[in-house]
Amino acid sequence: MATKTSDNPIAPVGESVTRLDARAKVTGSATYADDFQFGPILLHARAVRSPHPMALIKKVDTSEAEAMPGVKGIVTGKDFDGMLGLYLTDRYILCRDRVRYVGDPVAVVAAETVEIAEEAVKKIKVEYEVLPPVLDPEEGIKPGATVVHPDLGNYAYPNFIFPEAGTNIANRFKVRKGDVDEGFKKCAAIVERKYKVPHIQHVPIEPHVSVAKWDEDGHITLWTSSQSPFAQRNLIAKALHVSQGSVEVIAPYVGGGFGAKAGVSMESLAVVVSSKTKGRPVKLVLTREEEFHAAFCRQGLVAHYKMGCDKDGNLIAVDNKYYWDAGAYTEYGVNITRASGYSSTGPYRVPNVRVDSVCVYTNHPVGGPMRGFGMPEIHVGLEQCVDDLAHEIGMDPYEFRKKNCVKDGDIIVTGMKMHPTGLSKCIDEVAKAIDWGKKEQPTGPNKRRGKGMAIMWKAPAMPPNPGSSAEVKFNEDGTVDVAIGGQELGQGTFTVMAQMVASALGIPYEWVRISTPIDTKFSPYEWQTVASRLTWSMGNAVRLAALDARKQIIDLVSKAWNEDPDNLDIRNGVVVSYKTEETLPLKDIVIYGIPKENYNGWMGGPVVGRGSFMPTYVTGLDKDTGQGERAVVHYTTGCQAVDLEVDLETGKLDIIKAVSAFDVGKAINPEMVKGQMEGGFVMGMSTGYFEAMRLKGGVMQNPSFVDYRIATSTDIPLKVESIIVEVAQDDGPWGARGIGEHSMVPTVPAIANAIYDAIKIRVGDPPFSAEKVYLAMMDAGIVK
Amino acid sequence: MNNSHPALPEFDYLTPTSLMEASQFLAGHPSDARAFMGGTDCFVRMRDGLLPMKTMVDVKPLDGMNEIRFDSAKGLTIGAAVPMNAVAKHPEIRKNYPLLAQAAETVASYQLRSRATICGNICNASPAGDTIGASLVMNGVLTVHGVGGFRQEPLSKFFLGPGKTVLIPGDIVTAINFPILPAKSAGKYRKLGRNTLSDLSIVGVTVFGFPDKDTASGFRFKLALASVAPVPFVPVKAEEILAGSTISAESIKSASEAAMDSVTPIDDIRGSARYRKLMVRNLVNDTVTEVWKQLIG
Amino acid sequence: MAYHRIVLTVNGTKEQVDVPSNMTLLRMLREKLALTGTKNGCAAGECGACTVMMNGEPVNSCMVLAAECDGAEIVTVEGLATDRQLDPIQTMMMETGGVQCGFCTPGILITARALLDRNPNPSEAEIREALVGNLCRCTGYFRIIDAVKKAAHAEAR
């Protein structure tokens, strides 16, 4: 944790300090959820999971398993009638009368060893009555399809979600703006396309892990790899009909989340089985195979695009339909549908919009909040259609995007006014860095080379009132412990918060520690670590907490020195008077206060700074038109381009150079921001090259690394360039907004557009496997 | 539905002190005891519930398993327990059998190659086995110890089907032997996976060529194809074309097409039959051309 | 199921452990020796998060039986630093930003250390190839590769 202090009053905000958790991680001493030591008291759990995509449960017989030596507790759905759901409450903790996807949990066993638990699972007999599954969202909305949730009409949901009882439609977001039919009449070019984006998986390298303990006095403790300790506490408490105060979630470092560890998925399974083990903690770890098929996935999308522009390249009308293959439970996924609806045009100014974004129940794995939250999926088609429109009217796709991209003050798809954004600058920077317009020579006779670009936008997708809070407290030596409820997933949140506290307080970065693990009993509330919201939202809370502490200190010293507080400052951990040049180190006062003159009493005492932030300006959107004053808090925008080659012998793709530019408002830690751009690019590239959950009859055919391939060190481009653009966010700390998700949003269409530039054909839906590219070239006569 | 377990199932780990003890134990427990080397194939299958074994017999420390012997008259012997990394970096192998070193280096990852072995790769008998092609084209012969003692098994007759070989219970492969290669030979293993490196092959092409005055072309090419048939596949017709007339771009093209026509791969999760056939054609063409260029210097 | 008493050296320290036949080296390190730095990512030899040094070579410890390790010399991430002095590969990984969530990091450090031990001046291609068995989902690998280059450079001096 090397680093420097600076006389620059805003430092270390804006400096690329070394991460404060780096040393713990490189020495292997960082604690993750599977590393907690419990000793012999710990039990191990395994779940019984449905082998069918859709079936009624006729009977569950646990008697043989109960009799096994070493088995300490078994729970089934009949033991728990509460339901879980972040937005739409549609999921029992354990299936009660039916199963809805392959992997749906029916029972959980706790035993002395994981081997005994595994044996016990085999001995639990479940009788199913198999029903015809829904395996396609467009089929699922047709009359006569199996209704996956017959009780949809009874589920609780917030007022911005619109389930259609009696159907498989869990939510529908409509945009009706202007007049698309009239608009298309004015178009010189119209493209109509259909894209199917397959289900993919988050693939954090750390699997899900939860340890749950249910004490005899009713207190529940959950140690878990979690992005959402408070949301998990809330949802589990509600489902168990207990007070949130009696559930304590303890969340250490997370070995990768990407959304998989947000909301509640497997955590509740550990909790419920621990109800039977008389206070002994129970650990549940998902195997990698379960990670692939039984954890939150990214839902599939069937998207129909119809987009048109006039002869000058102005986008006139967009008429899109997004059918989300949202899986067996849509408690989280309903909001993906909504977010994709209110951002459905992509980052463009379009006067006429008709969009239906429909969340459809299917008997597929459960769609959850994967990085991008609907944006990568819809941009696959959006950005290819934009390129196609540009080609049709003979316009450079770069010019087309410059012309139509959202700018400050534009009215966007929901009627909201766009705030200042650096999107145009991102496009220009990327075009320059990739040498747009220059046709590069292929590196060999069997290669074709091309460049492609894509732009994006994304707003944090949240309820309208997600809160952050923070506390700053001091130690005797002036160092600070910052209590927050947001999680370090690798994205660098702890470091950035420490930088903000150091800057706002006026103390060295090395003096700041972040209190980890997050513990909902001691840590201040944070909605969730999702949506790329922490730098902005929790950053605001942390900054306010630091400023609150600073004010207490300044006020105290101004009283002690009888000076105007405006003449005082804290620099490098020392209170200074600009007037008298007197100094007072923080360590002398932040716990002990200041003695009055001649020690005739004392002033002050332990300083604790508090801060809280919640956006107050998000409005609702009309149910039928999707219009409203302020749909979202803000948008992060950006652009990516790739220079790649297609191998004519094999169809393989090789990216020679990749360029990203994103408007992050203010880069609190520039190298870490670039790290997000690089990592997101590679994750996006991986989904573009390799990734798909191959679902056949609802069963995932490739639930392991053997056949679910992700990018390795040998697949990445030779050169990558990451450019930071900063157009301040008006209510962001130092102007900052998020970047964590955005860097994987434009990647797949940028690759698709580059392929098109290289070989002049579209190769179909992602992933663009070598086989897909090669056979497309063969069918088009490019190779024989 | 996938049934992978979090941990390896229960079994006993046995360390026999002699080959005969090992062979006799294995022959006496034909359905639930198995010899293992690096374990990189069988542990995965055991976790998946596909290989229920009561006893895993560690034969790695036994006689001859760990040596590499090269004799310029007799050839090369590699003990069955020698990890692939050791094979790939051995100076005599790199110098005299470079195709074997190169093929070994395409397997999985460096970590797995610290444990995986060539003989294990061969006995696993997956049609995708990366070192099988090289071993075949260089006329590898296995030394096998069974209840009846030692014998030799030529690779050309070794494979019966996916995962099936001529070995019977009690058999332990102790070494693989390669004769001295023809002078001025050259070879290449070209592997097409999904990732740039490390994947299982969608198609694997092994080409080994050398001057041969007994053929019309003056050269003999030995080919082996991975992942296109139930066993490692030798495209005989393609070999005949390359032997039968002067080598040229046209004859190589013709041989490649014959190779393509001779394989009947399946559609599976890694690739379709159509793509595999086309890749056989393209990669045979490319690899034979590359080896040919090396041969004519 | 049989138990085996093994005696081995782990991070320079002699250890004696009784292990069941089916216990992997990974589980032994984590559960019997409390060395939780080495991670379980897939239990199938694919992700590399469990990489440790065994007799000088990196192995996937989830694919090695503890019972096979009698007499072995094992080095885990906890053994890279000496007396709190970090190995150059650790220092550089911190400096370049090659650590994000940190879960792949222990395995990567071992693989990288082994690479530099056998090839003190690796090319970019050699580094990429050596790391192919260590999956990272966070960083995109660029800064990891950079860290290896910088460590090689630092050690050359």
mmCIF file of C-alpha atoms in Angstrom, chain A residues 46 49-51 102-103 114-115 118 122 287-290 293 446 647-652 690 694 699 701-703 706-707 709-712 714-715 770-771 774-775 778-779 784, chain B residues 1-10 44 47-48 190-200 202 267-276 278-279 281-283 285-287:
data_model
loop_
_atom_site.group_PDB
_atom_site.id
_atom_site.type_symbol
_atom_site.label_atom_id
_atom_site.label_comp_id
_atom_site.label_asym_id
_atom_site.label_seq_id
_atom_site.Cartn_x
_atom_site.Cartn_y
_atom_site.Cartn_z
ATOM 1 C CA ARG A 46 -25.933 -30.076 -0.344
ATOM 2 C CA ARG A 49 -32.275 -30.127 -7.307
ATOM 3 C CA SER A 50 -34.890 -30.714 -9.954
ATOM 4 C CA PRO A 51 -33.813 -32.720 -12.989
ATOM 5 C CA VAL A 102 -33.378 -27.875 -14.029
ATOM 6 C CA GLY A 103 -31.577 -27.137 -10.783
ATOM 7 C CA VAL A 114 -19.949 -32.842 2.443
ATOM 8 C CA GLU A 115 -19.609 -36.496 1.398
ATOM 9 C CA GLU A 118 -23.985 -35.819 -0.952
ATOM 10 C CA LYS A 122 -28.984 -39.297 -3.393
ATOM 11 C CA THR A 287 -19.818 -26.652 -7.364
ATOM 12 C CA ARG A 288 -18.602 -25.051 -10.569
ATOM 13 C CA GLU A 289 -21.225 -27.112 -12.393
ATOM 14 C CA GLU A 290 -23.947 -25.616 -10.177
ATOM 15 C CA HIS A 293 -26.612 -24.148 -14.441
ATOM 16 C CA ASN A 446 -5.358 -15.831 -45.592
ATOM 17 C CA ASP A 647 -8.843 -16.097 -40.722
ATOM 18 C CA LEU A 648 -10.090 -17.422 -44.061
ATOM 19 C CA GLU A 649 -8.878 -20.929 -43.258
ATOM 20 C CA THR A 650 -10.598 -21.450 -39.956
ATOM 21 C CA GLY A 651 -12.975 -18.538 -39.347
ATOM 22 C CA LYS A 652 -11.062 -17.546 -36.226
ATOM 23 C CA PHE A 690 -17.193 -18.208 -27.023
ATOM 24 C CA ARG A 694 -26.354 -24.425 -24.617
ATOM 25 C CA VAL A 699 -30.970 -28.780 -19.757
ATOM 26 C CA GLN A 701 -25.349 -29.129 -22.161
ATOM 27 C CA ASN A 702 -22.104 -27.391 -21.207
ATOM 28 C CA PRO A 703 -22.074 -26.817 -17.431
ATOM 29 C CA VAL A 706 -14.536 -27.846 -20.548
ATOM 30 C CA ASP A 707 -17.276 -26.681 -22.859
ATOM 31 C CA ARG A 709 -15.119 -21.460 -22.665
ATOM 32 C CA ILE A 710 -14.036 -18.045 -21.456
ATOM 33 C CA ALA A 711 -11.193 -15.843 -22.614
ATOM 34 C CA THR A 712 -7.720 -16.866 -21.504
ATOM 35 C CA THR A 714 -3.843 -16.147 -25.067
ATOM 36 C CA ASP A 715 -7.107 -14.806 -26.482
ATOM 37 C CA ALA A 770 -14.837 -19.775 -35.670
ATOM 38 C CA GLU A 771 -17.273 -22.325 -37.035
ATOM 39 C CA TYR A 774 -16.317 -19.928 -41.412
ATOM 40 C CA LEU A 775 -19.607 -21.505 -42.460
ATOM 41 C CA MET A 778 -18.686 -20.573 -47.077
ATOM 42 C CA ASP A 779 -22.399 -20.029 -47.540
ATOM 43 C CA LYS A 784 -14.907 -22.517 -50.934
ATOM 44 C CA MET B 1 -28.738 -33.232 -15.538
ATOM 45 C CA ASN B 2 -25.217 -32.737 -14.331
ATOM 46 C CA ASN B 3 -24.331 -34.754 -11.248
ATOM 47 C CA SER B 4 -20.859 -33.504 -10.454
ATOM 48 C CA HIS B 5 -19.878 -33.844 -6.822
ATOM 49 C CA PRO B 6 -18.053 -31.302 -4.743
ATOM 50 C CA ALA B 7 -15.386 -33.812 -3.732
ATOM 51 C CA LEU B 8 -13.852 -36.984 -5.030
ATOM 52 C CA PRO B 9 -15.839 -40.074 -4.028
ATOM 53 C CA GLU B 10 -14.377 -42.384 -1.419
ATOM 54 C CA VAL B 44 -12.473 -35.392 -13.348
ATOM 55 C CA ARG B 47 -16.046 -36.351 -9.598
ATOM 56 C CA ASP B 48 -18.658 -36.477 -12.313
ATOM 57 C CA ARG B 190 -1.823 -28.491 -35.822
ATOM 58 C CA LYS B 191 -4.617 -28.187 -33.301
ATOM 59 C CA LEU B 192 -7.792 -26.185 -33.746
ATOM 60 C CA GLY B 193 -9.586 -25.387 -30.511
ATOM 61 C CA ARG B 194 -12.049 -22.720 -29.510
ATOM 62 C CA ASN B 195 -9.506 -20.733 -27.506
ATOM 63 C CA THR B 196 -6.160 -19.847 -29.029
ATOM 64 C CA LEU B 197 -4.474 -22.385 -26.753
ATOM 65 C CA SER B 198 -5.433 -24.860 -24.098
ATOM 66 C CA ASP B 199 -8.761 -26.195 -25.357
ATOM 67 C CA LEU B 200 -9.651 -29.725 -26.389
ATOM 68 C CA ILE B 202 -12.217 -29.480 -32.479
ATOM 69 C CA ASP B 267 -21.886 -33.091 -34.510
ATOM 70 C CA ASP B 268 -21.045 -32.374 -30.908
ATOM 71 C CA ILE B 269 -20.834 -29.470 -28.552
ATOM 72 C CA ARG B 270 -17.427 -28.463 -29.846
ATOM 73 C CA GLY B 271 -18.193 -28.449 -33.536
ATOM 74 C CA SER B 272 -20.399 -29.713 -36.306
ATOM 75 C CA ALA B 273 -19.521 -32.536 -38.659
ATOM 76 C CA ARG B 274 -19.629 -30.121 -41.595
ATOM 77 C CA TYR B 275 -17.147 -27.732 -40.029
ATOM 78 C CA ARG B 276 -14.873 -30.546 -38.898
ATOM 79 C CA LEU B 278 -13.826 -28.630 -43.875
ATOM 80 C CA MET B 279 -11.209 -28.018 -41.211
ATOM 81 C CA ARG B 281 -9.302 -30.335 -45.482
ATOM 82 C CA ASN B 282 -7.885 -26.899 -44.689
ATOM 83 C CA LEU B 283 -5.590 -27.957 -41.885
ATOM 84 C CA ASN B 285 -3.494 -28.795 -46.629
ATOM 85 C CA ASP B 286 -1.804 -26.204 -44.471
ATOM 86 C CA THR B 287 0.146 -28.623 -42.304
#
